[in-house]
Amino acid sequence: MPCRLLLVALVLASPAVAADPAAVEHFEKKVRPLFLSHCAKCHDDAKAKGGLKMTSRAAVLAGGDTGPSVVPGKPAESLLLKAVRYTDEALQMPPAGQLPDADIAALEKWIAAGAEWPGAATVDPAKPKDGPLFTAAQKQFWAFQPLAVPRQPTPGPHPVDTFVQAKLADAGLKLSPPADKRTLLRRVTFDLTGLPPTPAELAAFESDTAATAFETVVDRLLASPHYGERWGRHWLDVARYADSNGMDENTAFGNAYKYRDSVVKAFNADKPFDRFVREQLAGDLLTDGDERDRLAALGFLALGPKVLAEPDKQKMLLDIADEQLDTTGKAFLGLTFGCARCHDHKFDPLPTRDYYSLLGVFTSTRTMQNLNTVAKTFEHGTGGGKTKEQADAEKQLDTLRREIRLIERDFGKVPETDKAKRKELHEKAEAKRAEVKKWEAALPKSEFYLGVEDGTAAAYGTQPRNLFVQVRGNYLTAGEEAPPVFPRILAGENQPPFVGLKPNPGDKPVSAKTRFGQLRDRSGRLELANWIADPTNPLTARVFVNRVWRHHFGEGLVRTPDNFGRLGDRPTHPELLDWLASEFASNGWSVKRLHKLILFSKTYQQAGGTPPATDVENKLLSCFPRRRLEAEAIRDAMLATAGTLDRTVGGTLYSGANLDYVREVQYDTRRRSLYLPVIRGKLFDFFQTFDFPDPCVTVGHRTATTVAPQALFLMNNPFVTARAAEFAGRITGGETTDAERVTFAYRQAYCRAPTADEVTRTSAFVAAYAMSLRATETDDGKRTTAAWAAVAQALFASSEFAFVE
């Protein structure tokens, strides 16, 4: 009976195509496999234990003998969770044993999101059972077509504008007038550096009457070291960057900051994006370029969350590889490979065999130093190895330290009356210590990075091999072998394997019981990286160009930047997307050049406003969208406005690779928000309040809510009040009259002068506030400073401070 209750939950169906792609993906990756593994064999049409059949949505909603067990959106009211948690002796499921906590959490999340369940109707009915691998419709899907170089609709001064204006003209609309210089400067400065412009920068821009004035501003911002910090943070969202593992053992990634800094450095140096891709996936296998940059970039693969206490080590290995493949697919290709682990992808032409072909790349890659030891083993150094001289020096140091310990032991055994012997041992130990210092000073310092390496026979479970298809995602049920091929919908159905096989000594037969196929020469990571970075790949340039557009306009040309599949949105301007992607790939993959291509358009430089009723979502871009700043930009802007921002670039706030961030983390710093630790499961409260993304998954589009707790946070948080007090010190430190102080405050906070009414009302507020403090504060200077601190906090809490027009 308990299993019957579970199956009621299993097949609560949502519409054929789910409204929320993320909820559907969660179901396909985390929930459906549980149902298939633990319940389906007892509740098919043949058995239907407890009266439950999984034949139709209506039958499941009717349930079995005791009715449904899930209330969509309400986990606390769902019998399913009560059953899997084993809190009731009469209601425990599955009967073979309680599910792991992670699986129970996945079920709870699924129910909370509405219990989405894509039904059989989502499968393309036009695809015959024994026909071609892909249907004509699948092959013709827009994202899988080669990059075209579309002709501009009409000649114009800027290609971006010609594409946008053609769409606007079709709808009877046109671009808005140009934005004023103050609005444009604030917009582009936040866009490129994540910091507000200074009054001096505005004055210089307004006084520059040359036709190239805006170009001068853009060049200055792109040359700033803060550009890499801003755009590096955008990539870190995609790379699910964090400074701790999360999951069951939330232990610190002590060297994660080196990956973060390498990303900042890459953007500042305008590293070609195709090279960036190769280093992220296979930096250790490249032979040219700076070794430290190549090794640091491998943090992309190593940073994912892991269930470190997983007792089934083979499952652990497969789960890590699955997370790496899923992140790679979303980040570079906009494809959700992870949904094909248990069955052919329900929406996109990604067969399960293609999934295991690529998964073999990552199961043949060593991420963990030791799967049998939990604590901190996921941080292994890949810093180029040790030279013979270095190894000899370390051996000599070990010998000297051991000798010192023996001398100290002997010293403790000598009576205090034997002063001569004690002196002899003391001098001997001091000589050894001096020798240790000498060797330590001469010892080369190694760099260690969070990374991966190609598997070896000595590394647990990572010797490069093909995988078998795992039926229903269960590695104990092996299907056909899956040689390494690129996704066949993109690279062709008859392509040869991209990694050769290693000779099999003695021609020993391969056993399916191992769940691994034939030995490979290598993992195939470099081949995969080269294929992704190839300019003929139709997705890589499209996906990245779309990400850049999204960060400039608030929405991408494809509004689902991590999903270019069938569940994703279609491009609003497909010709413009292809034109930008073609320009990007054919001109050195320069990100800074791509910025200029977008920023110099009238579309970007137009004024904001309210979209017309015929285009309420502003997909046609008839005005510039109003956008709220991200958590980091709001915090950094407060520090910059208060005049206390520490602009040091790079490094970590903590020393020691093994520091326990989770227990010892502190956020009381004036460094940029980029350098604050990101602790999975325990995010900084400022980040949480202002919609920081989930660092466990790829996030190409942050939500931007406007809710009451944000206002309360800005009114009461100690960080905000401290910055307001610092800003008040600036306001009262140089100017003498209230009008001058109001003008100074507005120029610093809003990059504009106040109106006459704002001067009058703010001055009156300061006087009234200071007067109200007379009963508790007799010092006139302290009352005045407190009043101006209240003004500063009001400026920080305003929408004009937190929004960009």
PDB file of N, CA and C in Angstrom, residues 73-140:
ATOM      1  N   GLY A  73       2.329  22.034  -5.147  1.00  0.00           N
ATOM      2  CA  GLY A  73       2.648  23.316  -4.555  1.00  0.00           C
ATOM      3  C   GLY A  73       2.638  23.319  -3.039  1.00  0.00           C
ATOM      4  N   LYS A  74       2.232  22.196  -2.403  1.00  0.00           N
ATOM      5  CA  LYS A  74       2.122  22.151  -0.944  1.00  0.00           C
ATOM      6  C   LYS A  74       2.759  20.870  -0.395  1.00  0.00           C
ATOM      7  N   PRO A  75       4.070  20.849  -0.280  1.00  0.00           N
ATOM      8  CA  PRO A  75       4.750  19.638   0.208  1.00  0.00           C
ATOM      9  C   PRO A  75       4.283  19.212   1.595  1.00  0.00           C
ATOM     10  N   ALA A  76       4.018  20.180   2.482  1.00  0.00           N
ATOM     11  CA  ALA A  76       3.646  19.842   3.851  1.00  0.00           C
ATOM     12  C   ALA A  76       2.325  19.084   3.918  1.00  0.00           C
ATOM     13  N   GLU A  77       1.481  19.241   2.905  1.00  0.00           N
ATOM     14  CA  GLU A  77       0.178  18.579   2.899  1.00  0.00           C
ATOM     15  C   GLU A  77       0.181  17.310   2.057  1.00  0.00           C
ATOM     16  N   SER A  78       1.352  16.893   1.593  1.00  0.00           N
ATOM     17  CA  SER A  78       1.449  15.752   0.682  1.00  0.00           C
ATOM     18  C   SER A  78       1.856  14.492   1.428  1.00  0.00           C
ATOM     19  N   LEU A  79       1.027  13.458   1.320  1.00  0.00           N
ATOM     20  CA  LEU A  79       1.322  12.181   1.959  1.00  0.00           C
ATOM     21  C   LEU A  79       2.592  11.540   1.407  1.00  0.00           C
ATOM     22  N   LEU A  80       2.923  11.864   0.180  1.00  0.00           N
ATOM     23  CA  LEU A  80       4.126  11.290  -0.421  1.00  0.00           C
ATOM     24  C   LEU A  80       5.358  11.548   0.435  1.00  0.00           C
ATOM     25  N   LEU A  81       5.546  12.805   0.858  1.00  0.00           N
ATOM     26  CA  LEU A  81       6.719  13.140   1.653  1.00  0.00           C
ATOM     27  C   LEU A  81       6.663  12.476   3.023  1.00  0.00           C
ATOM     28  N   LYS A  82       5.476  12.384   3.591  1.00  0.00           N
ATOM     29  CA  LYS A  82       5.341  11.701   4.872  1.00  0.00           C
ATOM     30  C   LYS A  82       5.783  10.248   4.746  1.00  0.00           C
ATOM     31  N   ALA A  83       5.449   9.636   3.616  1.00  0.00           N
ATOM     32  CA  ALA A  83       5.790   8.233   3.411  1.00  0.00           C
ATOM     33  C   ALA A  83       7.283   8.036   3.218  1.00  0.00           C
ATOM     34  N   VAL A  84       7.913   8.851   2.383  1.00  0.00           N
ATOM     35  CA  VAL A  84       9.335   8.638   2.104  1.00  0.00           C
ATOM     36  C   VAL A  84      10.215   9.039   3.283  1.00  0.00           C
ATOM     37  N   ARG A  85       9.681   9.854   4.179  1.00  0.00           N
ATOM     38  CA  ARG A  85      10.461  10.251   5.359  1.00  0.00           C
ATOM     39  C   ARG A  85      10.384   9.227   6.493  1.00  0.00           C
ATOM     40  N   TYR A  86       9.525   8.222   6.340  1.00  0.00           N
ATOM     41  CA  TYR A  86       9.418   7.154   7.334  1.00  0.00           C
ATOM     42  C   TYR A  86       9.014   7.695   8.704  1.00  0.00           C
ATOM     43  N   THR A  87       8.160   8.693   8.754  1.00  0.00           N
ATOM     44  CA  THR A  87       7.729   9.249  10.038  1.00  0.00           C
ATOM     45  C   THR A  87       6.516   8.527  10.594  1.00  0.00           C
ATOM     46  N   ASP A  88       5.896   7.672   9.796  1.00  0.00           N
ATOM     47  CA  ASP A  88       4.701   6.940  10.209  1.00  0.00           C
ATOM     48  C   ASP A  88       4.943   5.456   9.922  1.00  0.00           C
ATOM     49  N   GLU A  89       4.864   4.622  10.962  1.00  0.00           N
ATOM     50  CA  GLU A  89       5.152   3.199  10.773  1.00  0.00           C
ATOM     51  C   GLU A  89       4.207   2.551   9.776  1.00  0.00           C
ATOM     52  N   ALA A  90       2.995   3.094   9.659  1.00  0.00           N
ATOM     53  CA  ALA A  90       2.016   2.505   8.746  1.00  0.00           C
ATOM     54  C   ALA A  90       2.155   3.027   7.323  1.00  0.00           C
ATOM     55  N   LEU A  91       3.049   3.998   7.138  1.00  0.00           N
ATOM     56  CA  LEU A  91       3.165   4.614   5.815  1.00  0.00           C
ATOM     57  C   LEU A  91       4.646   4.854   5.537  1.00  0.00           C
ATOM     58  N   GLN A  92       5.318   3.821   5.061  1.00  0.00           N
ATOM     59  CA  GLN A  92       6.742   3.897   4.775  1.00  0.00           C
ATOM     60  C   GLN A  92       7.008   3.373   3.380  1.00  0.00           C
ATOM     61  N   MET A  93       7.697   4.182   2.581  1.00  0.00           N
ATOM     62  CA  MET A  93       7.955   3.813   1.206  1.00  0.00           C
ATOM     63  C   MET A  93       9.266   4.419   0.743  1.00  0.00           C
ATOM     64  N   PRO A  94       9.950   3.761  -0.185  1.00  0.00           N
ATOM     65  CA  PRO A  94       9.662   2.417  -0.678  1.00  0.00           C
ATOM     66  C   PRO A  94       9.923   1.380   0.409  1.00  0.00           C
ATOM     67  N   PRO A  95       9.279   0.240   0.349  1.00  0.00           N
ATOM     68  CA  PRO A  95       9.396  -0.732   1.427  1.00  0.00           C
ATOM     69  C   PRO A  95      10.791  -1.326   1.565  1.00  0.00           C
ATOM     70  N   ALA A  96      11.599  -1.270   0.517  1.00  0.00           N
ATOM     71  CA  ALA A  96      12.941  -1.862   0.569  1.00  0.00           C
ATOM     72  C   ALA A  96      13.897  -1.052   1.433  1.00  0.00           C
ATOM     73  N   GLY A  97      13.553   0.189   1.747  1.00  0.00           N
ATOM     74  CA  GLY A  97      14.444   1.013   2.553  1.00  0.00           C
ATOM     75  C   GLY A  97      14.239   2.484   2.268  1.00  0.00           C
ATOM     76  N   GLN A  98      14.546   3.319   3.241  1.00  0.00           N
ATOM     77  CA  GLN A  98      14.324   4.751   3.109  1.00  0.00           C
ATOM     78  C   GLN A  98      15.249   5.357   2.059  1.00  0.00           C
ATOM     79  N   LEU A  99      14.730   6.318   1.321  1.00  0.00           N
ATOM     80  CA  LEU A  99      15.521   7.011   0.306  1.00  0.00           C
ATOM     81  C   LEU A  99      16.564   7.906   0.961  1.00  0.00           C
ATOM     82  N   PRO A 100      17.673   8.169   0.285  1.00  0.00           N
ATOM     83  CA  PRO A 100      18.649   9.141   0.804  1.00  0.00           C
ATOM     84  C   PRO A 100      18.035  10.522   0.944  1.00  0.00           C
ATOM     85  N   ASP A 101      18.611  11.332   1.820  1.00  0.00           N
ATOM     86  CA  ASP A 101      18.084  12.684   2.063  1.00  0.00           C
ATOM     87  C   ASP A 101      18.026  13.510   0.788  1.00  0.00           C
ATOM     88  N   ALA A 102      19.039  13.354  -0.075  1.00  0.00           N
ATOM     89  CA  ALA A 102      19.070  14.147  -1.307  1.00  0.00           C
ATOM     90  C   ALA A 102      17.891  13.800  -2.211  1.00  0.00           C
ATOM     91  N   ASP A 103      17.507  12.527  -2.242  1.00  0.00           N
ATOM     92  CA  ASP A 103      16.360  12.121  -3.069  1.00  0.00           C
ATOM     93  C   ASP A 103      15.056  12.648  -2.486  1.00  0.00           C
ATOM     94  N   ILE A 104      14.938  12.629  -1.173  1.00  0.00           N
ATOM     95  CA  ILE A 104      13.734  13.165  -0.526  1.00  0.00           C
ATOM     96  C   ILE A 104      13.629  14.672  -0.786  1.00  0.00           C
ATOM     97  N   ALA A 105      14.764  15.363  -0.718  1.00  0.00           N
ATOM     98  CA  ALA A 105      14.766  16.800  -1.003  1.00  0.00           C
ATOM     99  C   ALA A 105      14.348  17.073  -2.449  1.00  0.00           C
ATOM    100  N   ALA A 106      14.761  16.196  -3.373  1.00  0.00           N
ATOM    101  CA  ALA A 106      14.377  16.362  -4.771  1.00  0.00           C
ATOM    102  C   ALA A 106      12.866  16.207  -4.934  1.00  0.00           C
ATOM    103  N   LEU A 107      12.268  15.251  -4.232  1.00  0.00           N
ATOM    104  CA  LEU A 107      10.814  15.068  -4.289  1.00  0.00           C
ATOM    105  C   LEU A 107      10.090  16.286  -3.713  1.00  0.00           C
ATOM    106  N   GLU A 108      10.614  16.804  -2.601  1.00  0.00           N
ATOM    107  CA  GLU A 108       9.983  17.974  -1.987  1.00  0.00           C
ATOM    108  C   GLU A 108      10.025  19.176  -2.928  1.00  0.00           C
ATOM    109  N   LYS A 109      11.163  19.370  -3.566  1.00  0.00           N
ATOM    110  CA  LYS A 109      11.282  20.486  -4.508  1.00  0.00           C
ATOM    111  C   LYS A 109      10.330  20.310  -5.680  1.00  0.00           C
ATOM    112  N   TRP A 110      10.202  19.092  -6.153  1.00  0.00           N
ATOM    113  CA  TRP A 110       9.302  18.801  -7.269  1.00  0.00           C
ATOM    114  C   TRP A 110       7.855  19.141  -6.911  1.00  0.00           C
ATOM    115  N   ILE A 111       7.409  18.729  -5.728  1.00  0.00           N
ATOM    116  CA  ILE A 111       6.038  19.013  -5.306  1.00  0.00           C
ATOM    117  C   ILE A 111       5.841  20.518  -5.131  1.00  0.00           C
ATOM    118  N   ALA A 112       6.809  21.179  -4.508  1.00  0.00           N
ATOM    119  CA  ALA A 112       6.694  22.619  -4.271  1.00  0.00           C
ATOM    120  C   ALA A 112       6.563  23.399  -5.573  1.00  0.00           C
ATOM    121  N   ALA A 113       7.200  22.901  -6.633  1.00  0.00           N
ATOM    122  CA  ALA A 113       7.154  23.585  -7.926  1.00  0.00           C
ATOM    123  C   ALA A 113       5.900  23.261  -8.726  1.00  0.00           C
ATOM    124  N   GLY A 114       5.013  22.446  -8.172  1.00  0.00           N
ATOM    125  CA  GLY A 114       3.768  22.151  -8.868  1.00  0.00           C
ATOM    126  C   GLY A 114       3.649  20.751  -9.392  1.00  0.00           C
ATOM    127  N   ALA A 115       4.598  19.878  -9.046  1.00  0.00           N
ATOM    128  CA  ALA A 115       4.562  18.476  -9.480  1.00  0.00           C
ATOM    129  C   ALA A 115       4.436  18.344 -10.992  1.00  0.00           C
ATOM    130  N   GLU A 116       5.293  19.062 -11.690  1.00  0.00           N
ATOM    131  CA  GLU A 116       5.294  18.984 -13.147  1.00  0.00           C
ATOM    132  C   GLU A 116       5.647  17.565 -13.605  1.00  0.00           C
ATOM    133  N   TRP A 117       4.939  17.073 -14.619  1.00  0.00           N
ATOM    134  CA  TRP A 117       5.225  15.742 -15.170  1.00  0.00           C
ATOM    135  C   TRP A 117       4.922  15.761 -16.655  1.00  0.00           C
ATOM    136  N   PRO A 118       5.922  15.943 -17.492  1.00  0.00           N
ATOM    137  CA  PRO A 118       5.673  15.897 -18.935  1.00  0.00           C
ATOM    138  C   PRO A 118       5.186  14.506 -19.328  1.00  0.00           C
ATOM    139  N   GLY A 119       4.036  14.441 -19.954  1.00  0.00           N
ATOM    140  CA  GLY A 119       3.470  13.156 -20.328  1.00  0.00           C
ATOM    141  C   GLY A 119       3.953  12.682 -21.671  1.00  0.00           C
ATOM    142  N   ALA A 120       3.414  11.574 -22.109  1.00  0.00           N
ATOM    143  CA  ALA A 120       3.825  10.987 -23.382  1.00  0.00           C
ATOM    144  C   ALA A 120       3.510  11.884 -24.549  1.00  0.00           C
ATOM    145  N   ALA A 121       2.567  12.812 -24.357  1.00  0.00           N
ATOM    146  CA  ALA A 121       2.193  13.697 -25.454  1.00  0.00           C
ATOM    147  C   ALA A 121       3.325  14.617 -25.859  1.00  0.00           C
ATOM    148  N   THR A 122       4.354  14.751 -24.992  1.00  0.00           N
ATOM    149  CA  THR A 122       5.472  15.627 -25.342  1.00  0.00           C
ATOM    150  C   THR A 122       6.391  14.983 -26.380  1.00  0.00           C
ATOM    151  N   VAL A 123       6.298  13.681 -26.557  1.00  0.00           N
ATOM    152  CA  VAL A 123       7.123  13.008 -27.550  1.00  0.00           C
ATOM    153  C   VAL A 123       6.577  13.306 -28.939  1.00  0.00           C
ATOM    154  N   ASP A 124       7.461  13.619 -29.856  1.00  0.00           N
ATOM    155  CA  ASP A 124       7.044  13.976 -31.200  1.00  0.00           C
ATOM    156  C   ASP A 124       6.313  12.801 -31.863  1.00  0.00           C
ATOM    157  N   PRO A 125       5.017  12.911 -32.120  1.00  0.00           N
ATOM    158  CA  PRO A 125       4.280  11.792 -32.699  1.00  0.00           C
ATOM    159  C   PRO A 125       4.685  11.501 -34.135  1.00  0.00           C
ATOM    160  N   ALA A 126       5.372  12.452 -34.774  1.00  0.00           N
ATOM    161  CA  ALA A 126       5.768  12.245 -36.171  1.00  0.00           C
ATOM    162  C   ALA A 126       6.989  11.333 -36.289  1.00  0.00           C
ATOM    163  N   LYS A 127       7.653  11.057 -35.171  1.00  0.00           N
ATOM    164  CA  LYS A 127       8.858  10.228 -35.223  1.00  0.00           C
ATOM    165  C   LYS A 127       8.466   8.756 -35.223  1.00  0.00           C
ATOM    166  N   PRO A 128       8.729   8.025 -36.256  1.00  0.00           N
ATOM    167  CA  PRO A 128       8.359   6.604 -36.293  1.00  0.00           C
ATOM    168  C   PRO A 128       9.249   5.791 -35.369  1.00  0.00           C
ATOM    169  N   LYS A 129       8.735   4.670 -34.897  1.00  0.00           N
ATOM    170  CA  LYS A 129       9.483   3.841 -33.962  1.00  0.00           C
ATOM    171  C   LYS A 129      10.742   3.273 -34.599  1.00  0.00           C
ATOM    172  N   ASP A 130      10.654   2.820 -35.840  1.00  0.00           N
ATOM    173  CA  ASP A 130      11.788   2.170 -36.482  1.00  0.00           C
ATOM    174  C   ASP A 130      12.276   2.962 -37.696  1.00  0.00           C
ATOM    175  N   GLY A 131      12.056   4.247 -37.687  1.00  0.00           N
ATOM    176  CA  GLY A 131      12.450   5.067 -38.815  1.00  0.00           C
ATOM    177  C   GLY A 131      13.774   5.771 -38.582  1.00  0.00           C
ATOM    178  N   PRO A 132      13.974   6.915 -39.217  1.00  0.00           N
ATOM    179  CA  PRO A 132      15.213   7.676 -39.058  1.00  0.00           C
ATOM    180  C   PRO A 132      15.429   8.102 -37.605  1.00  0.00           C
ATOM    181  N   LEU A 133      16.681   8.362 -37.266  1.00  0.00           N
ATOM    182  CA  LEU A 133      17.008   8.769 -35.905  1.00  0.00           C
ATOM    183  C   LEU A 133      16.326  10.085 -35.548  1.00  0.00           C
ATOM    184  N   PHE A 134      16.279  11.019 -36.497  1.00  0.00           N
ATOM    185  CA  PHE A 134      15.682  12.327 -36.232  1.00  0.00           C
ATOM    186  C   PHE A 134      14.620  12.619 -37.289  1.00  0.00           C
ATOM    187  N   THR A 135      13.589  13.334 -36.880  1.00  0.00           N
ATOM    188  CA  THR A 135      12.558  13.742 -37.827  1.00  0.00           C
ATOM    189  C   THR A 135      13.038  14.959 -38.614  1.00  0.00           C
ATOM    190  N   ALA A 136      12.342  15.257 -39.682  1.00  0.00           N
ATOM    191  CA  ALA A 136      12.675  16.447 -40.479  1.00  0.00           C
ATOM    192  C   ALA A 136      12.523  17.705 -39.639  1.00  0.00           C
ATOM    193  N   ALA A 137      11.468  17.737 -38.803  1.00  0.00           N
ATOM    194  CA  ALA A 137      11.240  18.920 -37.964  1.00  0.00           C
ATOM    195  C   ALA A 137      12.396  19.119 -36.981  1.00  0.00           C
ATOM    196  N   GLN A 138      12.892  18.036 -36.425  1.00  0.00           N
ATOM    197  CA  GLN A 138      14.018  18.151 -35.496  1.00  0.00           C
ATOM    198  C   GLN A 138      15.270  18.651 -36.208  1.00  0.00           C
ATOM    199  N   LYS A 139      15.520  18.163 -37.389  1.00  0.00           N
ATOM    200  CA  LYS A 139      16.697  18.592 -38.132  1.00  0.00           C
ATOM    201  C   LYS A 139      16.598  20.056 -38.561  1.00  0.00           C
ATOM    202  N   GLN A 140      15.365  20.531 -38.760  1.00  0.00           N
ATOM    203  CA  GLN A 140      15.178  21.896 -39.245  1.00  0.00           C
ATOM    204  C   GLN A 140      15.034  22.922 -38.123  1.00  0.00           C
TER     205      GLN A 140
END
